[in-house]
Short mmCIF file of C-alpha atoms in Angstrom, two decimals:
data_model
loop_
_atom_site.label_atom_id
_atom_site.label_comp_id
_atom_site.label_asym_id
_atom_site.label_seq_id
_atom_site.Cartn_x
_atom_site.Cartn_y
_atom_site.Cartn_z
CA MET K 1 -6.27 -12.20 -11.40
CA ASP K 2 -8.72 -14.31 -13.35
CA LEU K 3 -12.05 -14.58 -11.50
CA ASN K 4 -13.54 -17.07 -13.99
CA PRO K 5 -12.49 -20.22 -12.06
CA TYR K 6 -14.21 -18.87 -8.93
CA ILE K 7 -17.36 -17.95 -10.85
CA GLU K 8 -17.42 -21.41 -12.47
CA ASP K 9 -16.97 -23.00 -9.04
CA LEU K 10 -19.96 -21.02 -7.73
CA ARG K 11 -21.99 -22.03 -10.80
CA ARG K 12 -21.10 -25.70 -10.24
CA HIS K 13 -22.04 -25.55 -6.53
CA LEU K 14 -25.34 -23.89 -7.37
CA GLY K 15 -26.05 -26.64 -9.93
CA VAL K 16 -25.31 -29.38 -7.39
CA ALA K 17 -27.56 -27.74 -4.80
CA ALA K 18 -30.36 -27.28 -7.35
CA ALA K 19 -30.11 -30.90 -8.53
CA ALA K 20 -31.23 -32.02 -5.09
CA GLY K 21 -34.47 -30.02 -5.55
CA GLY K 22 -35.53 -31.69 -8.79
CA ASP K 23 -36.00 -30.49 -12.38
CA GLU K 24 -37.85 -27.30 -11.48
CA ALA K 25 -35.11 -26.20 -9.07
CA ARG K 26 -32.41 -27.05 -11.64
CA GLU K 27 -34.18 -24.91 -14.30
CA MET K 28 -34.51 -22.04 -11.81
CA ALA K 29 -30.79 -22.31 -11.00
CA GLU K 30 -29.90 -22.16 -14.70
CA ARG K 31 -31.95 -18.95 -15.04
CA LEU K 32 -30.26 -17.43 -11.99
CA VAL K 33 -26.70 -18.22 -13.06
CA ALA K 34 -26.31 -15.37 -15.58
CA PRO K 35 -27.45 -12.55 -13.24
CA LEU K 36 -25.53 -14.10 -10.36
CA GLU K 37 -22.26 -13.96 -12.32
CA SER K 38 -22.23 -10.15 -12.28
CA ALA K 39 -23.20 -10.05 -8.62
CA ALA K 40 -20.54 -12.62 -7.74
CA ARG K 41 -17.87 -10.58 -9.57
CA LEU K 42 -18.87 -7.47 -7.61
CA VAL K 43 -18.76 -9.35 -4.31
CA LEU K 44 -15.34 -10.81 -5.15
CA LEU K 45 -14.06 -7.32 -6.03
CA ASP K 46 -15.38 -6.02 -2.71
CA VAL K 47 -13.61 -8.83 -0.88
CA LEU K 48 -10.35 -8.14 -2.72
CA SER K 49 -10.63 -4.41 -2.01
CA ALA K 50 -11.29 -5.01 1.68
CA ALA K 51 -8.37 -7.45 1.87
CA ALA K 52 -6.08 -4.98 0.11
CA ALA K 53 -7.10 -2.23 2.54
CA GLU K 54 -6.46 -4.48 5.53
CA ILE K 55 -3.09 -5.60 4.19
CA THR K 56 -2.15 -1.99 3.47
CA THR K 57 -2.70 -1.02 7.11
CA GLU K 58 -0.32 -3.80 8.19
CA LEU K 59 2.18 -3.14 5.39
CA ALA K 60 2.54 0.62 5.98
CA PRO K 61 4.35 2.49 4.57
CA GLY K 62 3.88 0.07 1.65
CA SER K 63 0.47 -0.53 0.09
CA VAL K 64 -1.68 -2.94 -1.90
CA ASP K 65 -4.12 -1.62 -4.50
CA VAL K 66 -6.79 -3.40 -6.54
CA ARG K 67 -7.07 -2.18 -10.13
CA LEU K 68 -9.38 -3.39 -12.86
CA ARG K 69 -7.95 -4.51 -16.18
CA GLY K 70 -10.97 -5.25 -18.31
CA ARG K 71 -13.17 -7.47 -16.15
CA ASP K 72 -10.33 -8.84 -14.06
CA PRO K 73 -8.83 -7.32 -10.93
CA GLU K 74 -5.10 -6.76 -10.67
CA LEU K 75 -3.31 -6.56 -7.32
CA VAL K 76 -0.55 -3.93 -7.26
CA VAL K 77 1.91 -4.07 -4.36
CA THR K 78 4.00 -1.01 -3.57
CA THR K 79 6.74 -1.84 -1.10
CA ALA K 80 8.48 0.52 1.25
CA PRO K 81 12.15 1.27 0.59
CA SER K 82 14.36 -1.45 1.98
CA GLU K 83 16.21 -0.92 5.25
CA GLN K 84 19.49 -0.68 3.34
CA SER K 85 18.27 2.06 1.04
CA PHE K 86 16.74 3.88 4.03
CA ASP K 87 20.11 3.75 5.83
CA GLN K 88 21.97 4.94 2.75
CA ALA K 89 19.51 7.76 2.15
CA SER K 90 19.65 8.95 5.74
CA THR K 91 23.45 9.02 5.90
CA ALA K 92 23.96 10.43 2.41
CA ALA K 93 21.30 13.10 2.71
CA THR K 94 21.73 14.31 6.28
CA PRO K 95 20.81 17.96 6.14
CA PRO K 96 23.03 20.52 7.83
CA PRO K 97 21.93 21.94 11.19
CA VAL K 98 19.19 24.52 11.08
CA GLU K 99 20.22 27.96 12.24
CA ALA K 100 18.15 29.24 15.13
CA ASP K 101 16.15 32.35 14.51
CA ASP K 102 14.59 34.75 16.99
CA SER K 103 11.00 33.93 16.05
CA GLY K 104 10.56 31.34 18.82
CA THR K 105 9.32 27.80 18.49
CA SER K 106 5.95 26.17 18.05
CA ARG K 107 4.65 22.77 19.00
CA LEU K 108 3.31 20.26 16.46
CA THR K 109 1.68 16.88 17.05
CA VAL K 110 2.34 14.14 14.49
CA ARG K 111 0.82 10.66 14.46
CA LEU K 112 3.18 8.01 13.06
CA SER K 113 2.99 4.27 12.64
CA GLU K 114 5.13 2.33 15.11
CA GLN K 115 7.34 1.13 12.26
CA LEU K 116 8.00 4.66 10.99
CA LYS K 117 8.60 5.92 14.54
CA SER K 118 11.20 3.19 15.07
CA GLN K 119 12.91 4.07 11.78
CA ILE K 120 13.03 7.75 12.73
CA GLU K 121 14.47 6.94 16.16
CA ALA K 122 17.11 4.71 14.56
CA ALA K 123 18.04 7.37 11.99
CA ALA K 124 18.30 10.04 14.70
CA GLY K 125 20.48 7.72 16.79
CA ARG K 126 22.80 7.04 13.85
CA ASP K 127 23.20 10.79 13.37
CA GLY K 128 23.78 11.30 17.10
CA LEU K 129 20.74 13.56 17.39
CA SER K 130 17.56 13.62 19.42
CA VAL K 131 14.43 12.67 17.52
CA ASN K 132 13.22 16.27 17.75
CA SER K 133 16.49 17.66 16.32
CA TRP K 134 16.51 15.07 13.56
CA LEU K 135 12.89 15.86 12.64
CA VAL K 136 13.59 19.62 12.63
CA ARG K 137 16.60 19.14 10.30
CA THR K 138 14.69 16.80 8.00
CA ALA K 139 11.62 19.05 7.86
CA ALA K 140 13.77 22.11 7.21
CA ALA K 141 15.57 20.34 4.38
CA ALA K 142 12.27 19.22 2.85
CA ALA K 143 10.69 22.66 3.16
CA ASP K 144 13.64 24.65 1.74
CA PRO K 145 13.88 24.20 -2.07
CA ASP K 146 17.56 25.27 -2.11
CA ARG K 147 18.52 22.56 0.37
CA ARG K 148 16.50 19.95 -1.53
CA ARG K 149 18.26 20.80 -4.77
CA ASN K 150 21.71 20.40 -3.17
CA THR K 151 20.87 17.21 -1.31
CA PRO K 152 22.11 14.07 -3.06
CA THR K 153 19.43 11.54 -3.82
CA THR K 154 19.78 7.81 -3.78
CA THR K 155 18.02 5.41 -6.07
CA THR K 156 17.18 1.82 -5.38
CA SER K 157 17.36 -1.07 -7.74
CA GLN K 158 14.15 -2.61 -6.41
CA ARG K 159 11.90 -0.83 -8.87
CA PHE K 160 9.79 -2.84 -11.30
CA SER K 161 7.78 -1.58 -14.24
CA GLY K 162 5.95 -3.16 -17.13
CA TRP K 163 2.89 -5.27 -17.79
CA VAL K 164 2.12 -8.71 -16.45
CA LYS K 165 -0.45 -10.97 -17.96
#
């Protein structure tokens, strides 16, 4: 994202405001423009970072990041897997039931976004399982390296890579 048009716009507005104050004010504005450019860039980067953070909270599990390329910020959007790929992954990679052991059970509290909670409930419903059973199977498959190796993986075609100018 090129910030130069915004910096030039600020410079022009400062010049118009200074012109109303006479020659002395206009000269002072011209001296302030160079140091203000750096400050304005920093403020714009702060605004972009705050906006990206706010968007990320609404976009979860996707995200928006601000990266610097030279002097210009670059917005990088990482999207969540599409519903279709989530459905395919959950049906293709349903782990087998976990065998009960005699060690007992323990309780765990997990905080999830509403969107993720809904997706988990839908996946458990498709598999005909309770949310707890589905989570136990999924966690067991993720924690056991042998099960992970044997579980088929799905890839999506919504992946982009390269440079944009």
